[in-house]
Amino acid sequence: MHRIVLVVACLLAMSVSAVPQTLRISLRQDMDVLDPTLTTSYVARIVLSGLCDKLFDIDEKLNIVPQLATGYEWSDDRTMVIHLRQGVTFHDGETMDANAVKYSLERHLTLPGSFRKSEISTIDHVEAVDPATVRIALKNPSGAFLAQLTDRSGMIYPPRATEAAGKDFASHPVCSGPFSFVDRVAQDHVTLMRFPGYWDAKDIHFDKVVYQILPDNSVRFANLRAGTTDITEYLAPTDVATAKADKRLKLAVSDALGYIGLINNLNLGPRSDTPYGKNALVRAALDAAIDRAALVNVVFNGMFAPNVQPVAPNSPFYDEALAPPPRDLAKAKALLQQAGVTPPIPLELLAPNQPDSLQAAEVIQAMAAEAGFDIRIVAIEITAATQVEQRGDYQAYLNGWSGRFDPDGNTFQFLHTGQGNNFTGYSNPAVDRLLEQGRGTTDISQRRAAYHQVWDALRRDLPITFLYSPRNIVAMTAKLNGFRPVPDGLIRVQGLEMAK
């Protein structure tokens, strides 16, 4: 009898362990495209982190750690040699080697519409020394280049599959990450399946990952509490207290790397031809009318940090002397008078079609009205916003950047003349030179001095009116273990597992 019971127990244990496990991750918005070269969206980075490994990654303390690479060295101040992990294959069976790295970096640099080009434009040429060694020659020394390889610029493609897919690559992306692509339904979900040939298979504990698109904060939180999702990449600050009180959940709150602000159209198409777009005094008036502390207290329960810089307060490049000013309505009205404009000043403000973003826009609208601005809010889906920005079909846009730990990743592509993500049309030769200095040296003190001058110039010109630095607020079932709160906010599937 005991033997029969033991056999039955063993069979039950085997059947439980054999049940495929699915990790359900909820996202606050849909993504643009699942192509590392062409995407600009934050949530696409989350999905791509499950699909596509990078040469390097970052850890919780912002240390650069190897992923597809095993190490690197500088043979001189313009030449980086990268040593690759051997035995890695792509989802289609191709070998990940130096030729694949060379192909991928050159694709990032040359593919029409690439948003990675400006990130790694300091590359002069790439050489596959042997299957496990890549030599990258830079045009000039760079203190920022390595950091770019920890994100999408460091994601590596299989050359044959990528060439065969051509312009349709994003509809069925192939990479070397822990999960391979199954399907995507726009505005609904993306499904990935465990890749059995993954080089780090021991750290993968799920058979499938489903990324569910749930834009409404309350719906996303309700799904988590009901157990129909396992982890959400963003919990609204207003739901934090309730989540803390729920024993079925746990939170991971950490400082982020990015910013939220007003992206201002200064010189990109006819819609920039407004007093707000053409006169920095008018933009300064709106800046003076905004109470950043009140904004984050009302909308985000005080969990975010008021800021007027493109780097977060936890950055070594943050300028302590450049603090967010208090609201000054008298100054705002005086600046409008100095600019020679007569209120009300009309301004169309785009805002992501999400509850807290729209609420923030409404708070700004009310504050600005007291200074003489007549703001009309237009809600927009994130997937449509990039095209609108590229066309210059906007006046101001409440948006932000998820951030990189090196300041070059938060600035160069957005603020340097003619760069791929410069959707404001901003052009200041002095700022261009300072940004080039910032990325063109490895001396931290010289870089810090250059960037602090950039921050000062941005306060005068206001191509972006920086408002606050967000925090990463990730909520999950209490049964989920292994989550690592890396400051970039991405959900890394490596190491995640459900408690038995």
Coordinates of C-alpha atoms in Angstrom, one line a residue:
M1 CA 0.0 0.0 0.0
H2 CA 2.8 2.4 0.9
R3 CA 4.5 1.6 -2.3
I4 CA 1.4 2.4 -4.4
V5 CA 1.0 5.7 -2.6
L6 CA 4.6 6.6 -3.2
V7 CA 4.3 5.8 -6.9
V8 CA 1.1 7.9 -7.3
A9 CA 2.8 10.8 -5.5
C10 CA 5.8 10.6 -7.8
L11 CA 3.6 10.5 -10.8
L12 CA 1.7 13.5 -9.6
A13 CA 4.9 15.4 -8.9
M14 CA 6.1 14.6 -12.4
S15 CA 2.9 15.7 -14.0
V16 CA 3.0 19.0 -12.1
S17 CA 6.6 19.7 -13.1
A18 CA 5.7 18.9 -16.8
V19 CA 2.9 21.5 -17.0
P20 CA 4.1 24.3 -19.3
Q21 CA 4.5 27.5 -17.3
T22 CA 3.6 30.8 -18.8
L23 CA 4.8 34.2 -17.5
R24 CA 2.2 36.9 -18.1
I25 CA 3.6 40.4 -18.2
S26 CA 1.3 43.5 -18.6
L27 CA 2.5 46.6 -20.4
R28 CA 1.1 50.1 -20.2
Q29 CA 1.1 50.6 -24.0
D30 CA 1.6 48.9 -27.3
M31 CA 5.0 49.0 -29.0
D32 CA 5.9 50.4 -32.4
V33 CA 8.1 47.8 -34.2
L34 CA 10.0 44.7 -32.9
D35 CA 13.2 45.6 -34.7
P36 CA 16.0 46.9 -32.5
T37 CA 17.3 49.2 -35.3
L38 CA 14.0 50.9 -35.9
T39 CA 12.1 50.9 -32.6
T40 CA 11.9 54.0 -30.4
S41 CA 9.4 52.7 -27.8
Y42 CA 10.2 51.8 -24.2
V43 CA 7.8 48.8 -24.1
A44 CA 9.4 47.4 -27.2
R45 CA 12.7 47.3 -25.3
I46 CA 11.0 45.2 -22.6
V47 CA 9.8 42.6 -25.2
L48 CA 13.1 42.7 -27.1
S49 CA 14.9 41.9 -23.8
G50 CA 13.2 38.5 -24.0
L51 CA 14.0 38.1 -27.7
C52 CA 17.4 39.6 -28.4
D53 CA 20.5 39.3 -26.3
K54 CA 23.0 42.2 -26.4
L55 CA 26.8 42.3 -26.4
F56 CA 26.7 43.8 -22.9
D57 CA 24.1 44.5 -20.2
I58 CA 23.9 46.5 -17.0
D59 CA 23.2 45.3 -13.5
E60 CA 21.3 46.7 -10.5
K61 CA 24.3 48.9 -9.7
L62 CA 24.8 50.1 -13.3
N63 CA 27.9 48.0 -13.8
I64 CA 28.4 46.9 -17.4
V65 CA 28.3 43.1 -17.5
P66 CA 28.9 40.7 -20.4
Q67 CA 26.1 39.0 -22.3
L68 CA 26.9 37.9 -25.9
A69 CA 30.4 39.2 -25.2
T70 CA 32.7 37.7 -22.6
G71 CA 34.9 40.8 -22.3
Y72 CA 36.6 43.6 -24.1
E73 CA 39.7 45.8 -24.1
W74 CA 40.9 49.0 -25.7
S75 CA 44.0 48.4 -27.8
D76 CA 44.3 52.2 -28.1
D77 CA 42.0 55.1 -27.3
R78 CA 40.0 54.6 -30.6
T79 CA 40.0 50.8 -31.0
M80 CA 37.9 48.4 -29.0
V81 CA 38.4 44.6 -29.2
I82 CA 35.4 42.5 -28.1
H83 CA 35.6 38.8 -27.3
L84 CA 32.5 36.9 -28.0
R85 CA 30.8 34.0 -26.2
Q86 CA 31.2 30.8 -28.2
G87 CA 28.5 28.2 -28.8
V88 CA 25.7 30.7 -29.1
T89 CA 23.1 30.2 -31.8
F90 CA 20.3 32.3 -33.2
H91 CA 16.7 31.1 -33.1
D92 CA 17.0 30.0 -36.8
G93 CA 20.1 27.9 -36.0
E94 CA 22.7 30.3 -37.4
T95 CA 25.9 30.8 -35.4
M96 CA 26.4 34.0 -33.5
D97 CA 29.9 35.1 -34.4
A98 CA 32.0 38.0 -35.3
N99 CA 30.5 38.3 -38.8
A100 CA 27.1 38.6 -37.2
V101 CA 28.3 41.3 -34.9
K102 CA 29.9 43.2 -37.8
Y103 CA 26.7 42.8 -39.9
S104 CA 24.5 44.0 -37.0
L105 CA 26.5 47.1 -36.2
E106 CA 26.7 48.0 -39.9
R107 CA 22.9 47.5 -40.2
H108 CA 22.3 49.8 -37.2
L109 CA 24.5 52.4 -39.0
T110 CA 23.1 52.2 -42.5
L111 CA 19.5 50.9 -42.5
P112 CA 17.2 53.7 -43.7
G113 CA 15.2 55.1 -40.8
S114 CA 17.7 53.7 -38.2
F115 CA 17.3 55.2 -34.7
R116 CA 20.6 53.6 -33.6
K117 CA 22.8 55.4 -36.1
S118 CA 23.2 58.5 -34.0
E119 CA 24.0 56.3 -30.9
I120 CA 27.0 54.6 -32.5
S121 CA 27.9 57.1 -35.2
T122 CA 31.4 57.4 -33.7
I123 CA 32.2 54.0 -35.4
D124 CA 34.6 54.2 -38.3
H125 CA 34.6 50.6 -39.3
V126 CA 34.1 47.1 -37.8
E127 CA 36.4 44.1 -38.5
A128 CA 35.7 40.4 -37.8
V129 CA 39.2 39.3 -36.7
D130 CA 38.2 35.7 -36.2
P131 CA 34.9 34.0 -35.3
A132 CA 35.2 35.0 -31.6
T133 CA 36.8 38.4 -31.9
V134 CA 35.6 41.8 -33.2
R135 CA 37.7 44.9 -33.6
I136 CA 35.8 48.2 -33.7
A137 CA 37.6 51.3 -34.8
L138 CA 36.2 54.6 -33.7
K139 CA 36.5 58.0 -35.4
N140 CA 37.6 59.5 -32.1
P141 CA 38.0 58.6 -28.4
S142 CA 34.6 58.0 -26.7
G143 CA 33.6 57.7 -23.1
A144 CA 30.0 56.8 -24.2
F145 CA 30.4 54.1 -26.8
L146 CA 30.5 51.1 -24.6
A147 CA 27.3 52.1 -22.8
Q148 CA 25.5 52.1 -26.1
L149 CA 26.2 48.4 -26.6
T150 CA 24.2 47.6 -23.4
D151 CA 21.0 48.5 -25.2
R152 CA 19.4 48.1 -28.7
S153 CA 22.6 49.1 -30.5
G154 CA 24.2 46.1 -28.9
M155 CA 21.5 43.6 -30.1
I156 CA 22.8 41.2 -32.7
Y157 CA 21.0 39.8 -35.7
P158 CA 21.4 36.6 -37.7
P159 CA 22.6 37.8 -41.1
R160 CA 20.9 35.2 -43.3
A161 CA 17.5 35.4 -41.7
T162 CA 17.6 39.2 -41.4
E163 CA 18.5 39.6 -45.1
A164 CA 15.9 37.1 -46.1
A165 CA 13.2 38.9 -44.1
G166 CA 14.1 42.3 -45.5
K167 CA 11.6 45.0 -44.6
D168 CA 9.4 42.3 -43.0
F169 CA 11.9 41.4 -40.2
A170 CA 9.8 43.1 -37.5
S171 CA 6.8 40.9 -38.3
H172 CA 8.7 37.8 -37.2
P173 CA 12.0 38.9 -35.5
V174 CA 14.8 36.4 -35.1
C175 CA 17.5 36.9 -32.5
S176 CA 19.5 34.9 -29.9
G177 CA 17.6 35.7 -26.7
P178 CA 16.0 33.2 -24.3
F179 CA 12.6 33.2 -26.1
S180 CA 11.7 33.1 -29.8
F181 CA 8.8 35.0 -31.5
V182 CA 5.4 33.3 -31.9
D183 CA 2.9 36.0 -32.7
R184 CA 1.9 39.6 -32.1
V185 CA -1.7 41.1 -32.2
A186 CA -1.5 44.9 -32.2
Q187 CA -3.0 46.5 -29.1
D188 CA -3.4 43.1 -27.5
H189 CA -0.4 40.9 -27.0
V190 CA 2.9 39.5 -28.0
T191 CA 3.7 35.8 -27.4
L192 CA 7.2 34.3 -27.1
M193 CA 8.2 30.6 -26.7
R194 CA 11.2 29.3 -24.9
F195 CA 14.2 28.8 -27.1
P196 CA 15.7 25.4 -26.2
G197 CA 19.1 26.3 -27.7
Y198 CA 19.6 29.3 -25.5
W199 CA 23.2 29.6 -24.1
D200 CA 22.0 30.4 -20.6
A201 CA 19.1 27.9 -20.4
K202 CA 19.7 27.2 -16.7
D203 CA 18.3 30.6 -15.8
I204 CA 15.1 30.3 -17.8
H205 CA 12.2 28.8 -15.9
F206 CA 9.2 29.5 -18.1
D207 CA 8.1 27.8 -21.3
K208 CA 6.2 30.8 -22.7
V209 CA 6.0 34.6 -22.1
V210 CA 2.9 36.6 -23.0
Y211 CA 3.1 40.4 -23.0
Q212 CA -0.4 41.8 -22.6
I213 CA -1.2 45.4 -23.6
L214 CA -3.3 47.0 -20.9
P215 CA -3.2 50.8 -21.2
D216 CA -5.6 51.6 -18.4
N217 CA -3.8 51.8 -15.0
S218 CA -6.8 50.5 -13.1
V219 CA -7.4 47.6 -15.5
R220 CA -3.8 46.6 -15.4
F221 CA -3.8 46.6 -11.6
A222 CA -7.1 44.8 -11.4
N223 CA -5.7 42.0 -13.6
L224 CA -2.7 41.7 -11.4
R225 CA -4.8 41.4 -8.3
A226 CA -7.1 38.9 -9.9
G227 CA -4.1 36.7 -10.9
T228 CA -4.7 37.0 -14.6
T229 CA -1.3 38.6 -15.0
D230 CA 1.9 37.9 -13.0
I231 CA 3.9 41.1 -13.2
T232 CA 3.3 44.6 -14.5
E233 CA 6.1 46.9 -15.7
Y234 CA 4.3 50.0 -14.3
L235 CA 2.1 50.4 -11.4
A236 CA 0.6 53.9 -11.0
P237 CA 1.9 55.7 -7.9
T238 CA -1.7 56.1 -6.7
D239 CA -2.1 52.3 -6.5
V240 CA 1.1 51.8 -4.5
A241 CA -0.5 51.9 -1.0
T242 CA -3.2 49.4 -2.0
A243 CA -0.6 47.1 -3.5
K244 CA 1.5 47.2 -0.4
A245 CA -1.5 46.2 1.7
D246 CA -2.2 43.2 -0.5
K247 CA -0.3 40.1 0.8
R248 CA -0.6 38.4 -2.6
L249 CA 1.6 41.1 -4.2
K250 CA 5.0 42.6 -3.9
L251 CA 6.6 45.7 -5.2
A252 CA 10.0 46.7 -6.6
V253 CA 10.5 50.5 -6.5
S254 CA 13.7 51.9 -7.8
D255 CA 15.1 55.2 -9.3
A256 CA 14.9 55.4 -13.0
L257 CA 17.3 56.9 -15.5
G258 CA 15.0 59.1 -17.7
Y259 CA 12.8 62.2 -17.8
I260 CA 9.4 63.4 -18.7
G261 CA 8.9 66.8 -20.2
L262 CA 7.4 68.9 -22.9
I263 CA 8.9 68.1 -26.3
N264 CA 8.7 71.5 -28.1
N265 CA 8.5 71.9 -31.9
L266 CA 11.0 74.6 -32.6
N267 CA 11.8 74.2 -36.2
L268 CA 10.3 71.1 -37.7
G269 CA 7.7 71.9 -40.3
P270 CA 5.0 74.6 -40.5
R271 CA 3.4 73.7 -37.2
S272 CA 6.5 75.1 -35.4
D273 CA 5.7 78.5 -36.8
T274 CA 4.1 79.8 -33.6
P275 CA 5.1 82.3 -30.9
Y276 CA 5.8 79.2 -28.6
G277 CA 7.9 77.5 -31.1
K278 CA 9.9 80.5 -32.3
N279 CA 10.4 82.5 -29.1
A280 CA 12.3 81.1 -26.2
L281 CA 10.8 83.8 -24.0
V282 CA 7.3 82.3 -24.5
R283 CA 8.5 78.8 -23.7
A284 CA 10.2 80.3 -20.6
A285 CA 6.9 81.8 -19.6
L286 CA 5.2 78.4 -19.7
D287 CA 8.1 76.9 -17.8
A288 CA 7.7 79.6 -15.0
A289 CA 4.0 78.9 -14.8
I290 CA 4.4 75.2 -13.9
D291 CA 4.7 74.1 -10.3
R292 CA 6.7 70.9 -10.7
A293 CA 6.4 69.9 -7.1
A294 CA 2.6 70.3 -7.1
L295 CA 2.4 68.4 -10.4
V296 CA 4.2 65.3 -9.1
N297 CA 2.3 65.5 -5.8
V298 CA -1.1 65.7 -7.4
V299 CA -0.6 63.1 -10.2
F300 CA 2.1 60.8 -8.8
N301 CA 1.6 60.9 -5.0
G302 CA 5.0 62.7 -4.7
M303 CA 6.9 59.6 -5.8
F304 CA 8.6 61.3 -8.8
A305 CA 11.3 63.9 -8.6
P306 CA 10.9 67.5 -10.0
N307 CA 13.7 68.1 -12.4
V308 CA 14.9 70.5 -15.1
Q309 CA 17.8 68.3 -16.5
P310 CA 17.9 65.4 -19.0
V311 CA 19.5 63.2 -16.4
A312 CA 18.0 61.9 -13.1
P313 CA 19.2 63.1 -9.7
N314 CA 21.0 59.7 -9.2
S315 CA 23.3 60.4 -12.2
P316 CA 26.9 61.4 -11.6
F317 CA 26.3 64.0 -14.3
Y318 CA 23.4 65.7 -12.4
D319 CA 24.1 69.3 -11.6
E320 CA 23.2 70.0 -8.0
A321 CA 23.3 73.7 -8.6
L322 CA 20.6 73.5 -11.2
A323 CA 17.5 73.0 -9.0
P324 CA 13.9 73.1 -10.3
P325 CA 12.7 76.7 -9.7
P326 CA 9.5 77.5 -7.8
R327 CA 6.5 78.5 -9.7
D328 CA 6.5 82.2 -10.6
L329 CA 3.4 83.5 -12.2
A330 CA 4.6 87.1 -12.1
K331 CA 7.7 86.1 -14.0
A332 CA 5.6 84.1 -16.6
K333 CA 3.4 87.1 -17.3
A334 CA 6.4 89.5 -17.5
L335 CA 8.1 87.1 -20.0
L336 CA 5.1 87.1 -22.3
Q337 CA 5.0 90.9 -22.2
Q338 CA 8.7 91.0 -23.0
A339 CA 8.1 88.6 -25.9
G340 CA 5.6 91.0 -27.3
V341 CA 2.7 88.5 -27.4
T342 CA -0.8 89.1 -26.2
P343 CA -2.6 86.5 -24.2
P344 CA -4.3 84.1 -24.5
I345 CA -1.5 82.2 -26.2
P346 CA -2.9 79.2 -28.0
L347 CA -1.0 75.9 -27.7
E348 CA -1.8 72.4 -28.7
L349 CA -0.4 69.8 -26.3
L350 CA -0.2 66.1 -27.3
A351 CA -0.3 63.7 -24.5
P352 CA -0.2 59.9 -24.4
N353 CA -3.6 58.3 -24.1
Q354 CA -3.1 57.1 -20.6
P355 CA -4.8 58.2 -17.4
D356 CA -1.9 59.6 -15.5
S357 CA -0.4 61.3 -18.6
L358 CA -3.7 63.0 -19.4
Q359 CA -4.1 64.0 -15.8
A360 CA -0.6 65.6 -15.8
A361 CA -1.5 67.4 -19.0
E362 CA -4.7 68.8 -17.4
V363 CA -2.7 70.0 -14.4
I364 CA -0.3 71.8 -16.7
Q365 CA -3.2 73.2 -18.7
A366 CA -4.7 74.7 -15.5
M367 CA -1.5 76.2 -14.3
A368 CA -0.6 77.6 -17.7
A369 CA -4.1 79.2 -18.0
E370 CA -3.3 81.5 -15.0
A371 CA -0.3 82.8 -16.9
G372 CA -2.2 83.5 -20.2
F373 CA -1.9 80.2 -22.1
D374 CA -4.8 78.5 -23.8
I375 CA -3.8 74.9 -24.0
R376 CA -5.8 72.4 -26.0
I377 CA -5.0 68.8 -25.0
V378 CA -5.0 66.1 -27.7
A379 CA -4.7 62.4 -26.6
I380 CA -2.5 60.3 -28.9
E381 CA -1.6 56.6 -29.0
I382 CA 2.1 56.0 -28.5
T383 CA 2.4 53.9 -31.7
A384 CA 1.2 56.9 -33.7
A385 CA 3.2 59.5 -31.9
T386 CA 6.5 58.8 -33.5
Q387 CA 5.2 59.4 -37.0
V388 CA 3.6 62.6 -35.8
E389 CA 6.9 63.8 -34.3
Q390 CA 8.8 62.8 -37.4
R391 CA 6.5 64.9 -39.6
G392 CA 6.6 67.8 -37.2
D393 CA 2.8 67.6 -37.0
Y394 CA 2.7 68.9 -33.4
Q395 CA 3.4 72.0 -31.3
A396 CA 4.3 70.4 -27.9
Y397 CA 4.2 66.9 -26.7
L398 CA 4.1 65.6 -23.1
N399 CA 6.5 62.7 -23.3
G400 CA 9.8 61.5 -22.2
W401 CA 12.7 59.1 -22.4
S402 CA 13.2 56.0 -20.4
G403 CA 16.8 56.9 -20.0
R404 CA 20.3 55.5 -20.2
F405 CA 23.0 55.5 -17.5
D406 CA 25.4 57.5 -19.7
P407 CA 24.3 61.0 -20.4
D408 CA 25.1 60.7 -24.1
G409 CA 22.2 58.3 -24.4
N410 CA 19.8 60.9 -23.0
T411 CA 21.0 63.8 -25.1
F412 CA 23.0 63.4 -28.3
Q413 CA 20.3 61.9 -30.5
F414 CA 17.7 64.3 -29.3
L415 CA 19.5 67.6 -29.1
H416 CA 22.4 67.5 -31.6
T417 CA 21.6 69.1 -35.0
G418 CA 20.2 66.7 -37.5
Q419 CA 20.3 63.5 -35.4
G420 CA 17.7 60.8 -35.7
N421 CA 15.6 61.5 -32.6
N422 CA 15.9 65.3 -32.8
F423 CA 12.1 65.8 -33.3
T424 CA 12.2 69.4 -32.0
G425 CA 14.3 70.8 -34.9
Y426 CA 16.7 72.2 -32.2
S427 CA 20.0 73.4 -33.5
N428 CA 22.6 75.2 -31.4
P429 CA 26.2 75.0 -32.7
A430 CA 27.6 75.6 -29.2
V431 CA 25.5 72.8 -27.7
D432 CA 26.5 70.6 -30.6
R433 CA 30.2 71.1 -29.8
L434 CA 29.6 70.5 -26.1
L435 CA 27.7 67.2 -26.8
E436 CA 30.6 66.1 -29.1
Q437 CA 33.0 67.0 -26.3
G438 CA 30.9 65.0 -23.8
R439 CA 31.0 61.8 -25.8
G440 CA 34.5 62.4 -27.3
T441 CA 36.5 62.0 -24.1
T442 CA 36.9 59.4 -21.4
D443 CA 37.8 62.0 -18.7
I444 CA 34.9 62.1 -16.3
S445 CA 35.6 65.6 -15.0
Q446 CA 35.8 67.0 -18.6
R447 CA 32.6 65.2 -19.5
R448 CA 30.8 66.5 -16.5
A449 CA 31.9 70.1 -17.2
A450 CA 30.7 69.8 -20.8
Y451 CA 27.3 68.4 -19.9
H452 CA 26.7 71.0 -17.2
Q453 CA 27.2 73.7 -19.8
V454 CA 24.7 71.8 -22.0
W455 CA 22.1 71.7 -19.1
D456 CA 22.5 75.5 -18.7
A457 CA 22.0 76.1 -22.4
L458 CA 18.9 73.9 -22.5
R459 CA 17.4 76.0 -19.6
R460 CA 17.7 79.0 -21.8
D461 CA 16.6 77.5 -25.1
L462 CA 14.0 75.0 -23.8
P463 CA 13.8 72.6 -26.8
I464 CA 12.5 70.3 -24.1
T465 CA 10.9 71.6 -20.9
F466 CA 12.0 69.0 -18.4
L467 CA 9.5 68.4 -15.7
Y468 CA 10.3 65.4 -13.6
S469 CA 12.2 62.2 -13.3
P470 CA 10.0 59.1 -12.8
R471 CA 10.7 56.0 -10.8
N472 CA 10.3 52.4 -11.8
I473 CA 7.4 50.9 -9.9
V474 CA 7.0 47.2 -10.8
A475 CA 4.3 45.1 -9.1
M476 CA 4.1 41.3 -9.2
T477 CA 2.6 38.3 -7.6
A478 CA 4.2 37.4 -4.4
K479 CA 4.9 34.0 -5.8
L480 CA 7.3 35.4 -8.5
N481 CA 11.0 35.2 -7.4
G482 CA 14.2 36.4 -9.0
F483 CA 13.2 39.9 -10.2
R484 CA 16.1 42.3 -10.5
P485 CA 15.3 46.0 -10.2
V486 CA 17.8 47.4 -12.8
P487 CA 17.4 51.2 -13.1
D488 CA 16.5 51.0 -16.8
G489 CA 13.2 49.4 -15.7
L490 CA 13.3 46.5 -18.1
I491 CA 11.9 43.1 -17.0
R492 CA 14.6 40.6 -17.6
V493 CA 13.2 37.1 -17.8
Q494 CA 16.5 35.5 -16.8
G495 CA 16.2 34.2 -13.3
L496 CA 12.5 34.7 -12.9
E497 CA 10.6 31.7 -11.5
M498 CA 7.4 30.9 -9.6
A499 CA 7.7 29.6 -6.1
K500 CA 6.9 25.9 -5.9

